[in-house]
Structures are given as C-alpha cells and as structure tokens.
Coordinates of C-alpha atoms in Angstrom, one line a residue:
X1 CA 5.7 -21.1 -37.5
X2 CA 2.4 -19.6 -38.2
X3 CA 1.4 -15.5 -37.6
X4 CA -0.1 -16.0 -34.6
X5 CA 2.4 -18.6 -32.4
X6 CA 4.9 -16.0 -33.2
X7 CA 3.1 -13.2 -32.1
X8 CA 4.9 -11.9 -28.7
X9 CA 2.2 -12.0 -25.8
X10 CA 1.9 -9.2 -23.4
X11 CA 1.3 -8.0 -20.5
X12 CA -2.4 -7.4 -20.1
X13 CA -3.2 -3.5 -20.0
X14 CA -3.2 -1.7 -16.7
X15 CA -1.6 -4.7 -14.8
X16 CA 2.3 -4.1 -14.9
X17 CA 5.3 -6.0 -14.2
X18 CA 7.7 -5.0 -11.6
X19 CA 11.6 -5.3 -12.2
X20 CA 14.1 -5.4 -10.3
X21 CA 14.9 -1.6 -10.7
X22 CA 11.5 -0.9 -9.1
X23 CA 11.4 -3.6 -6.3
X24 CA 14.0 -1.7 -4.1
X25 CA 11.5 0.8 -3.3
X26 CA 8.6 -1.3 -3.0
X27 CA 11.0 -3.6 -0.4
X28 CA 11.7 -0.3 1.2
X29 CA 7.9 0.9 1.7
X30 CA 7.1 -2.3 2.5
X31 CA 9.5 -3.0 5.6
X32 CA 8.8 0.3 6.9
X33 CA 5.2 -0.4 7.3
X34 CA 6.1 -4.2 8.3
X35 CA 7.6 -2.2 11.2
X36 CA 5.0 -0.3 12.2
X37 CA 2.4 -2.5 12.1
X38 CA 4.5 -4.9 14.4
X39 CA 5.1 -2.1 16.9
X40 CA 1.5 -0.9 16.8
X41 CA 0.3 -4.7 18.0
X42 CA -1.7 -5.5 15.0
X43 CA -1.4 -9.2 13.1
X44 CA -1.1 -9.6 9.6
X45 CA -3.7 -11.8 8.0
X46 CA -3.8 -13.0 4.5
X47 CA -6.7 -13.6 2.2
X48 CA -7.8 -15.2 -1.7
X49 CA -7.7 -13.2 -4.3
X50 CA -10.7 -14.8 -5.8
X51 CA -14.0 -14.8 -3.3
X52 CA -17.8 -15.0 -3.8
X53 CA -18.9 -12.1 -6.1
X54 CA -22.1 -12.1 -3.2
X55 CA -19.2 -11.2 -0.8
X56 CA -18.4 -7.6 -2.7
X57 CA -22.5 -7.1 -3.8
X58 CA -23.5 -7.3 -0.5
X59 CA -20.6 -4.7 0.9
X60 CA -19.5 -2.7 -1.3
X61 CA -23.4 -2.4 -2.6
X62 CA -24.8 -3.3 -5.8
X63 CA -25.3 0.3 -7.5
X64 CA -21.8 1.6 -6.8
X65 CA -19.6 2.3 -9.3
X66 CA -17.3 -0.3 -8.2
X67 CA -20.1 -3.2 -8.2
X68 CA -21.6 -1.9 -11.3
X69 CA -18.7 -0.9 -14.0
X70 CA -15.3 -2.1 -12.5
X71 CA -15.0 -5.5 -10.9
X72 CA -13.6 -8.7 -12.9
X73 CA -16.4 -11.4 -12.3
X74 CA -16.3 -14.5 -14.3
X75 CA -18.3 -17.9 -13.9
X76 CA -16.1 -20.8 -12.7
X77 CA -16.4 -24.4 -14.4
X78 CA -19.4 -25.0 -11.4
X79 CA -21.3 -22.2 -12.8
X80 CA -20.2 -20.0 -9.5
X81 CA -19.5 -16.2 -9.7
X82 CA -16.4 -15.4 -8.8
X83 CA -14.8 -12.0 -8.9
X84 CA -11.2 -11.0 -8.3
X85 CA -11.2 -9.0 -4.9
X86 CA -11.6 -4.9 -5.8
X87 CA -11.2 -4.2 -2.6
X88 CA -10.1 -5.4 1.1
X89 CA -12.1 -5.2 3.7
X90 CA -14.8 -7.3 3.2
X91 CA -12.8 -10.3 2.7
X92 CA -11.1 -9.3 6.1
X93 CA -14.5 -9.8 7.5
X94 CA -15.3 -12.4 5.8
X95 CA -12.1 -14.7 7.0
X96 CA -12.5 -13.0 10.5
X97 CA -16.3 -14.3 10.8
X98 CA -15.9 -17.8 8.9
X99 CA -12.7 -18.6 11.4
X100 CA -14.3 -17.2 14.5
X101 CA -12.2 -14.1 15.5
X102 CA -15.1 -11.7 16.3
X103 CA -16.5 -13.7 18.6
X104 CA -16.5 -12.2 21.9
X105 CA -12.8 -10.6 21.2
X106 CA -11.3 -7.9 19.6
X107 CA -8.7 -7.9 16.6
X108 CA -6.4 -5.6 15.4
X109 CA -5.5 -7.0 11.4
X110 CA -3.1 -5.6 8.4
X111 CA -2.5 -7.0 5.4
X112 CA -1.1 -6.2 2.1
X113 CA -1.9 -7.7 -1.6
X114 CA -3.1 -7.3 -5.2
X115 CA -6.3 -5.9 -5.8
X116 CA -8.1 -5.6 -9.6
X117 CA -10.5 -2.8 -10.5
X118 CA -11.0 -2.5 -14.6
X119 CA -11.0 1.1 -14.4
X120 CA -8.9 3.4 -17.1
X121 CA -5.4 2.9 -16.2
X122 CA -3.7 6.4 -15.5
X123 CA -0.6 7.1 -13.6
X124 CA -0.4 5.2 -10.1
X125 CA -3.6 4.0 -10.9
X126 CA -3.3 0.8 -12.2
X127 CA -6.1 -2.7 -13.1
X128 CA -4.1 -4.3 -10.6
X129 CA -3.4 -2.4 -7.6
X130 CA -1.7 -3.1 -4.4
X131 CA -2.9 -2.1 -1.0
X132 CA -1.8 -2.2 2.7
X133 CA -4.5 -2.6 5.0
X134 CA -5.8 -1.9 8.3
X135 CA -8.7 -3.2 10.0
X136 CA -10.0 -3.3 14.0
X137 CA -13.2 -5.0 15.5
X138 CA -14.7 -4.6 18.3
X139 CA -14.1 -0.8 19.6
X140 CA -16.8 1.0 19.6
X141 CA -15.1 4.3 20.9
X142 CA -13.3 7.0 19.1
X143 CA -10.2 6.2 20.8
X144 CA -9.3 3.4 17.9
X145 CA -10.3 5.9 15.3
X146 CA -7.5 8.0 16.8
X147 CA -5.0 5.1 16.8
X148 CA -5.6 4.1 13.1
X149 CA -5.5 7.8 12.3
X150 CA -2.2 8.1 14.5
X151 CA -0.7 4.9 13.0
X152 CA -1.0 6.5 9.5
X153 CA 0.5 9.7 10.8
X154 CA 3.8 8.0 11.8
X155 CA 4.2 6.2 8.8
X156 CA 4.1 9.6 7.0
X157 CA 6.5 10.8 9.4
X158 CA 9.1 8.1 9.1
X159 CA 9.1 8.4 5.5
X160 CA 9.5 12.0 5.3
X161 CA 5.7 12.5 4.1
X162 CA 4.2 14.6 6.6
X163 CA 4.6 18.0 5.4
X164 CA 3.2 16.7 2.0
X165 CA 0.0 15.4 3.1
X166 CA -3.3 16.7 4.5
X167 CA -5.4 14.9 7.1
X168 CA -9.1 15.6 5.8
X169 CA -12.3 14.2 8.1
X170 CA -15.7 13.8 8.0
X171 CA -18.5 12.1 9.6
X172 CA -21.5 10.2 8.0
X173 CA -23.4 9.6 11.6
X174 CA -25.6 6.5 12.2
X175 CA -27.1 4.8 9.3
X176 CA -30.5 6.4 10.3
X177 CA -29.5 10.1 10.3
X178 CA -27.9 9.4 6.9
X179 CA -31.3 8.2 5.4
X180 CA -33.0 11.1 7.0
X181 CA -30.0 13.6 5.1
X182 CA -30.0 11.6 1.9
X183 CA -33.7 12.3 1.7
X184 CA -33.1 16.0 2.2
X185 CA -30.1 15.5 -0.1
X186 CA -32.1 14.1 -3.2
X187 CA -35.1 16.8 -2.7
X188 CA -32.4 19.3 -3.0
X189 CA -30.6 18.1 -6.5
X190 CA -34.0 17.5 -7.5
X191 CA -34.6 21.0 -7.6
X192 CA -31.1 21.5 -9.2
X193 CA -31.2 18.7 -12.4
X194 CA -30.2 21.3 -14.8
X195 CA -26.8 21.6 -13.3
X196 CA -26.5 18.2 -12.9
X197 CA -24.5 16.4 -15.2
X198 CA -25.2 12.5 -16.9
X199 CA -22.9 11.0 -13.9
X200 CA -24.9 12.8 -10.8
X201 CA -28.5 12.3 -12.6
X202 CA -27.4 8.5 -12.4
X203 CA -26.6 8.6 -8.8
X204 CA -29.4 10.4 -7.4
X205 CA -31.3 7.7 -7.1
X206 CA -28.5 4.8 -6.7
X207 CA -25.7 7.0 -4.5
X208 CA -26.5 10.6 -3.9
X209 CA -24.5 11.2 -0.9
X210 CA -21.4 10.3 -3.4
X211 CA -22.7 13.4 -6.3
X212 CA -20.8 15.8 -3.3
X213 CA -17.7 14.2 -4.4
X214 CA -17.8 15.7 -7.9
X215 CA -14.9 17.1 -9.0
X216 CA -16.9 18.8 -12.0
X217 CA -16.5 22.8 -11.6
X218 CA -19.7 23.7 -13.0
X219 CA -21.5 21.8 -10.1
X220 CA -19.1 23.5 -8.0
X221 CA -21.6 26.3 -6.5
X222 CA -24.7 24.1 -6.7
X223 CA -22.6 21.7 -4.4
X224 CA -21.3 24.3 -1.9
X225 CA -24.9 25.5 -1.4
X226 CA -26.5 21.6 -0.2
X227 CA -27.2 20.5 3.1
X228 CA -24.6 19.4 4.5
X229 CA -24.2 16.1 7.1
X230 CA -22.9 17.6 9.6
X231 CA -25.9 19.9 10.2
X232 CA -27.8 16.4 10.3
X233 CA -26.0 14.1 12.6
X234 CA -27.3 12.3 15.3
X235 CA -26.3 13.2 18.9
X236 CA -24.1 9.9 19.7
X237 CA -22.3 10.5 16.2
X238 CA -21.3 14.4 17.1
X239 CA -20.1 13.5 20.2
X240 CA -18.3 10.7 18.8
X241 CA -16.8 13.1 16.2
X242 CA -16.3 15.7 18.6
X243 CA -14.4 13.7 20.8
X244 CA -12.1 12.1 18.0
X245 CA -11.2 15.7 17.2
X246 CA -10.1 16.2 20.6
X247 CA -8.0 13.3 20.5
X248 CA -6.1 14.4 17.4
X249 CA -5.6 18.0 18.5
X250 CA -3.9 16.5 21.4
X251 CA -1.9 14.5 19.8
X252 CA -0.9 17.8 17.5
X253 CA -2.3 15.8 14.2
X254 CA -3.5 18.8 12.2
X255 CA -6.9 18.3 9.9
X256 CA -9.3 19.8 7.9
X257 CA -12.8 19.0 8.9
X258 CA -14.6 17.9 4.9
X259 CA -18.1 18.1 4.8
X260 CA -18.4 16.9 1.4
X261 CA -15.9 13.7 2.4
X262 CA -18.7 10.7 1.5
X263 CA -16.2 7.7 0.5
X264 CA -17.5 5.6 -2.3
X265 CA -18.2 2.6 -0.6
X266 CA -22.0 2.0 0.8
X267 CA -20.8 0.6 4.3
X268 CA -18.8 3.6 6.1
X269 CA -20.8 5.5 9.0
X270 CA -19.0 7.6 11.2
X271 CA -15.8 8.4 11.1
X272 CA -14.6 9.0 7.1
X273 CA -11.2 10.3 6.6
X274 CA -8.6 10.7 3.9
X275 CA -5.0 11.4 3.6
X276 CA -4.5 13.7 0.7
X277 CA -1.4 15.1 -1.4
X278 CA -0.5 17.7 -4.3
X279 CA 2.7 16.5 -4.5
X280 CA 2.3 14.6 -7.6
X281 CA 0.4 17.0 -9.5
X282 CA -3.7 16.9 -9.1
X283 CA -5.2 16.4 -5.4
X284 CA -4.6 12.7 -4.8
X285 CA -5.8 10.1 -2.1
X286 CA -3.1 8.0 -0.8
X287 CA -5.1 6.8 2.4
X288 CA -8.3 6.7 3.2
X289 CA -10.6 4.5 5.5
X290 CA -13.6 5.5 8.7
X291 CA -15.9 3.1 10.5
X292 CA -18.0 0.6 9.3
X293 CA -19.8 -0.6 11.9
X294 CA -22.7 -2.2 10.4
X295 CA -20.5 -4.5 7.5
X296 CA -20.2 -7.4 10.0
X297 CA -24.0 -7.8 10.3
X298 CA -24.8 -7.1 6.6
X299 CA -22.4 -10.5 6.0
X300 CA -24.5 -12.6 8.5
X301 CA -22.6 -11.8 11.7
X302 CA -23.3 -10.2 14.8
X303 CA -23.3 -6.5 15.3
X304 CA -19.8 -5.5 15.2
X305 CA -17.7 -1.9 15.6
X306 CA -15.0 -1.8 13.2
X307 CA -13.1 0.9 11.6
X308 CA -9.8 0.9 9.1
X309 CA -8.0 2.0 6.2
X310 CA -6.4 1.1 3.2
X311 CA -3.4 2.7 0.9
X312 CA -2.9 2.6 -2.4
X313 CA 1.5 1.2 -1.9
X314 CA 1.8 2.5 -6.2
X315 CA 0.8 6.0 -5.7
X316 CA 2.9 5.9 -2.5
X317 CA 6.1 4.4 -3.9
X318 CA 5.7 7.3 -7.1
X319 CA 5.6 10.0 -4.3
X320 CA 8.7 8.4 -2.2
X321 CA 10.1 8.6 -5.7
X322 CA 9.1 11.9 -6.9
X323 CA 9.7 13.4 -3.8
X324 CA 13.3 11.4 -4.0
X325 CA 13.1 10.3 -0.3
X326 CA 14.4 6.7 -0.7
X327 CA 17.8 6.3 0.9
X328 CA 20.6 5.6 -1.7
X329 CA 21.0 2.4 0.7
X330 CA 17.6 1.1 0.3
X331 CA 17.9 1.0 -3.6
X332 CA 19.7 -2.3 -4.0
X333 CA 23.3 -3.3 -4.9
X334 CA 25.2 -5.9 -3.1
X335 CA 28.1 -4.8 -0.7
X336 CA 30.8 -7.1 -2.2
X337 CA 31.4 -9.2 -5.5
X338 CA 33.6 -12.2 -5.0
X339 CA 35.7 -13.0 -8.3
X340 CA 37.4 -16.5 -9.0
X341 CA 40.1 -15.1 -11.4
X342 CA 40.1 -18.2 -13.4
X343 CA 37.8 -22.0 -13.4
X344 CA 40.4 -23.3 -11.2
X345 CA 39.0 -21.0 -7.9
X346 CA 35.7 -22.0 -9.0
X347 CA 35.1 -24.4 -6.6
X348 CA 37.0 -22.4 -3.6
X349 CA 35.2 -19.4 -4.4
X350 CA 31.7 -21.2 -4.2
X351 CA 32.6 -22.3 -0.5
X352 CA 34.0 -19.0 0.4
X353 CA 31.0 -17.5 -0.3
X354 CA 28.5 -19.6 1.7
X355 CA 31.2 -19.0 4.8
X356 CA 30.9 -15.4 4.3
X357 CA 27.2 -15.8 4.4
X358 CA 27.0 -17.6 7.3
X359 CA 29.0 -15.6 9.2
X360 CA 27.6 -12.1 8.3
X361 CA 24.2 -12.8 7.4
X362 CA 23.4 -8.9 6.5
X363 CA 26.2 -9.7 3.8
X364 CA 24.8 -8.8 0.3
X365 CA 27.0 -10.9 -1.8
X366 CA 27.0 -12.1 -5.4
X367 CA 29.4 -14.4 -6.6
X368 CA 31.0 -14.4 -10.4
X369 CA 29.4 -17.3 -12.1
X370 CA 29.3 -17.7 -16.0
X371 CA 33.1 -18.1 -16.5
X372 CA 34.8 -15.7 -19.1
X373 CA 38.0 -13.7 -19.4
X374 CA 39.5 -12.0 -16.1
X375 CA 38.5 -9.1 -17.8
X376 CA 35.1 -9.6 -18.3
X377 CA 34.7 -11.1 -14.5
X378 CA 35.8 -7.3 -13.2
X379 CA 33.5 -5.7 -15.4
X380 CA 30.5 -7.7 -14.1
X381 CA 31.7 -6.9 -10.6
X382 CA 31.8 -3.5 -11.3
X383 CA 28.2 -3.3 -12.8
X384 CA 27.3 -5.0 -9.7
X385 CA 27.5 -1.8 -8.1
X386 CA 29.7 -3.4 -5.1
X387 CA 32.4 -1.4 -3.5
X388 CA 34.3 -3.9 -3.0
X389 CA 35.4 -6.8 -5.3
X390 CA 37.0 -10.1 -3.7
X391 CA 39.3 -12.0 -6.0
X392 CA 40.7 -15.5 -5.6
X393 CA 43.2 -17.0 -7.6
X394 CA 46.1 -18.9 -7.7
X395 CA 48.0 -17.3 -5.0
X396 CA 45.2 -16.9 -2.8
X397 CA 44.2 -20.3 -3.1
X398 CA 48.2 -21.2 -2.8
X399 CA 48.0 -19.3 0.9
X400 CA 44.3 -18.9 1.9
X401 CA 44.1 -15.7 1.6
X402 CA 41.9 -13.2 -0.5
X403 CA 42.4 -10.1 -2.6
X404 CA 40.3 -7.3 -1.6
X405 CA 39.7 -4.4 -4.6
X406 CA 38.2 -1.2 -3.6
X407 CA 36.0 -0.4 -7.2
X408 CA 34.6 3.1 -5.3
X409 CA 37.5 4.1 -3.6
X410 CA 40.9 5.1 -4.4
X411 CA 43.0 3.0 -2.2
X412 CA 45.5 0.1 -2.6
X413 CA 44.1 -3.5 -2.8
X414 CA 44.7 -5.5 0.1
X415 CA 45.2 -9.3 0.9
X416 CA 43.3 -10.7 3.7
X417 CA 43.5 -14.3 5.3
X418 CA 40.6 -16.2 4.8
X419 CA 40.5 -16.8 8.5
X420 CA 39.7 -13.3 9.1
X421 CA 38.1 -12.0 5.9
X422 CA 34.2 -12.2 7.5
X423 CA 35.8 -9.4 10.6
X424 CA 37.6 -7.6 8.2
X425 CA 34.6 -6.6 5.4
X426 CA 32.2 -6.2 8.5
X427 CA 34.7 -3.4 9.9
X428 CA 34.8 -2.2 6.0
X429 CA 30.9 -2.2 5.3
X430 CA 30.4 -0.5 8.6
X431 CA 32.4 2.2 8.4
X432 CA 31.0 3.0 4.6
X433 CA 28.7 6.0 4.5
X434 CA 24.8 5.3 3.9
X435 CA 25.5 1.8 5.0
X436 CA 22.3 1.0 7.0
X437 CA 22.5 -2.8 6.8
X438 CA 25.8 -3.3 9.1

C-alpha cells in the first residue's frame, strides 16, 4: 500500500466530531429549548445547508467581514455559486417567501442546525457551528421584541444561567437616521485616522458603524468620545425603544442600555441586543439578534417587520459545562443491563428485552450481546454505568423468572417473575435519586 492510501484522513480543521461523551449535554440543551419553543407557540422550520451565495450577498451585505473573508462558496458542476449557509436568517426568509408564509399572516419560526464560517477556530468558536434560532414576521410593535427577549430570559433561567449573563441593548433607528449618523460617524474618524488602526481604516468606508465594536484599547478613548446613535434616532425609533424598555422593566428583565451595540450584519434597524457572559473567561456573546425589518424587501418581498435571534448551542453547552449545571441524570447511562449468563439465554434474553421496552418505554436498557465468559458479561454491565444488572440463566429460564443485581447499591440480589419484572424496576428506577426519566 502506497504512502498516501495509508495515510489516516482527518477531520478537517475547526469542524469537530461529537462523541458520545459530549452528546448528553447537547441532548440536554437541546430538549430544554425544544420545550420552550413549543410552549412559547413558535414552529420549527428546517432549511439547506447549501443556498444561492446571492442569498447571503444581498443580506448579510457584500463588504462585511462575513461576505468578504469567511463564507465557504464554491462553483457547482452548472457553474452556480453556492455557499454553505454562515448564518440563519436569511434562508428563514428565503423559505418563508418562496412557500408563501408572509403573505398576509404572521409567523413565529425556530430552528436549529450547522452553520460554516472559515474564521480561526478558537475555543467554542468553531468552522462549523451550530445555532438555535428564532425568527417572527409581521409585528411591527415592540411588544414581540419583548417576547423574543423574554423567551431568551427563561431559557437562562431554566438552565441556571441567569445570574451569569447580561442583557445589553441598543437601537440602530430607521434606515434613514442611520445614514444621516453614519455620515456624522465617518466625518468624525476622519478627523481621528491616526488612531485608527489597519482593520477600522478598512471599514470606514465599507462598515463604519461596526469600527465602535472594536475591542482594541488604544481606540478606546477615541471611541468613547463619537457621536453616538442614540443622540440621532428618529422619533418613531425612540419611542419604539423607549417603550421596549418599559416592557422589560416590567417584566423585572434587568439591561444595560449599549450605545456602541452595532451587530455585524448590514440588515438590523431597531432593536439590537445581545446576551453576554464572563463566565468563561473574556466577555462573550452567547445570544444576540434585533429587528430587521427591511431584509424581506431587500430579497424581493414585500415590506415586512421582523425581528429574532440566534445562539451559538457550542459556547452554551461549554458554559452549562464549566459552570457544571448539567444534571448527573441528563449525562447518559442506561438504567438497567440485562445479562444472558450463558448463549443458551440468548434468545430469551433478546425477547425479554423488547417486553421490557414495550412496557416502560422511558426504560434505558442495553442488552449483553458479543458472548464471552460470565465474567466478562458483568464487567460490561458494570461499565454500562447501570444500577441494576438483570441476569437470566438456566434457573431463570427453568422458572421464568429474573435475577436482579444491585451494581450501586449494597443490597441482596433478588429474583423477580417475569410476569411482574416491568412493575417491579419501574417502582426501583423511581424511587432512585436524580432519576428524572421515571
């Protein structure tokens, strides 16, 4: 075999796999939000990961960073541009327009899914990401701004996040007051180019508004001293703002007002917010989102209010991690291990178990397969993690009953008939601490 067809292939950088140690957590994050999202009224849609690259050009807009330096785009055999999605809101709008769901209605979406960015990988910042979203049409008032917000917040609360996450808003106003400020914007870093660094002199005349989200301490005072938004908003966008704040405060949602919250993407106005933690070292985003009501019409729709969010489930499942708030539960194992003691209970044992599974169907059971020496079948039910092993050999099959073995527990085995072994490991499982499942 030749060099190269021996050479072990991969994974390709920044786009890892996730094993079966990691997926309990993920599964966890996953049915909590599931939940929510259900309860809240909103339907879950799924998109391609592969759409026009037009579709992200037009939305996202061509001289962000995004557009310019991160997205995978490759030709097709048709000579088409494709481009793996980077982000997902516009192919939510996309879908929602080509299949007719803005059209005189309104939608409340979700969805959840692999995006790419080719950015440098870094920790919980990954070349394939995966986000949970939320997107609304057709509300035009700050009450569904509140709702999204408040949807968020509960999500934090039920899994133990709030105290380690800050609500920060903003507002960018109508598109026409923005234009107006960035004009303002530019004459000011104009007169301030020596401070500027290589990054900010390339934006000012791409992306200005997006120079005030420097992190870059020696523009620090430079930036603290610009005009800021706020001071430039339209009167419909204040009150908007003002009124969203009102909404929040009555709903005891505590937030720090950011003027120098821009969001990278070109089609936010409005509303911009972002859910931001030090738990894991550095200031981090794990939500963010606002109103984009002019996206709909920039795709070839009609003029259409929307606002939503998206949230990065990686940097979320580090922080459930870090922050150890995963129940011991939620992290996997099976409740029971059922052991033919030799190849003779083979066949009995197989049966047993779909019984047991039909008639507890929150059972997590694993059956012994693979053969081997008695001794070797315990120790596999031990590393299964299960408290309790169920064994079936020649006696049991001789009087239809089954051996139950406590692994966790210090207690006498105990022989169960068949007939009543289903009853008897539901009363067990449920009176074992931490067992959520039954």
């Amino acid at each position: 075999m030749s060099k190269s067809a021996a050479k072990k292939i991969q994974a390709i950088r920044g786009m890892n796999d996730l094993l079966p140690s990691d997926s309990p957590r993920w599964q966890f994050f996953e049915g909590k939000v599931r939940q929510l999202m259900h309860r809240y009224g909103f339907d879950e849609i799924r998109t391609p990961i592969v759409e026009q690259t037009a579709l992200f050009a037009r939305s996202i807009g061509e001289v962000t960073d995004i557009v310019e330096k991160e997205m995978y785009t490759f030709d097709d055999r048709n000579g088409d541009s494709l481009t793996l999605r980077p982000e997902g809101t516009a192919s939510c709008v996309r879908a929602a327009m080509e299949h007719g769901l803005l059209h005189n209605q309104t939608q409340r979406l979700w969805y959840q899914g692999p995006m790419f960015r080719h950015e440098r990988p870094q920790k919980g910042r990954y070349r394939q990401f995966h986000q949970v979203g939320v997107e609304t049409y057709g509300f035009d008032g700050p009450d569904i701004d509140a709702e999204v917000i408040l949807l968020s917040a509960r999500l934090w609360q039920e899994l133990g996040l709030m105290e380690h996450v800050t609500l920060e808003l903003n507002s960018l106003g109508s598109a026409e007051a923005r234009a107006a400020y960035r004009d303002k914007l530019v004459a000011y870093f104009e007169q301030h180019q020596d401070v500027l660094d290589e990054d900010s002199k390339r934006r000012l005349t791409s992306n200005p508004l997006r120079i005030l989200d420097s992190k870059n301490p020696d523009m620090a005072e430079m930036l603290n001293a610009a005009p800021q938004l706020m001071d430039h908003l339209d009167d419909e966008s204040r009150v908007h703002f003002e009124q969203l704040k009102a909404m929040l405060d009555a709903a005891g949602i505590p937030y720090v007002v950011n003027p120098r919250l821009v969001r990278g993407l070109d089609y936010y106005c409005r509303t911009v917010f972002e859910w931001t933690t030090t738990a894991l070292g550095s200031q981090g985003t794990v939500c963010a989102g606002g109103r984009y009501d002019g996206l709909v019409e920039q795709l070839g729709g009609k003029p259409t209010p929307a606002v939503g969010f998206a949230m990065g489930i990686e940097r979320l499942v580090l922080l459930l991690e870090t922050l150890n708030l995963v129940p011991d539960e939620a992290l996997g194992g099976c409740d029971a291990y059922l052991v033919p003691m030799d190849d003779s209970a083979t066949v009995a044992a197989l049966t047993l178990a779909e019984q047991l599974r039909s008639a507890l169907p929150d059972l997590r059971l694993q059956l012994h397969c693979g053969g081997g020496s008695f001794k070797s079948r315990m120790k596999k039910a031990d590393k299964s993690a299960a408290p309790i092993a169920i064994l079936l050999g020649e006696d049991e099959l001789a009087q239809q009953t089954a051996t139950l073995k406590f692994l966790r527990d210090d207690r006498e085995q105990q022989q169960v008939a068949q007939a009543s072994l289903a009853s008897t490991l539901s009363d067990l499982l449920a009176a074992t601490p931490g067992n959520a499942t039954h």
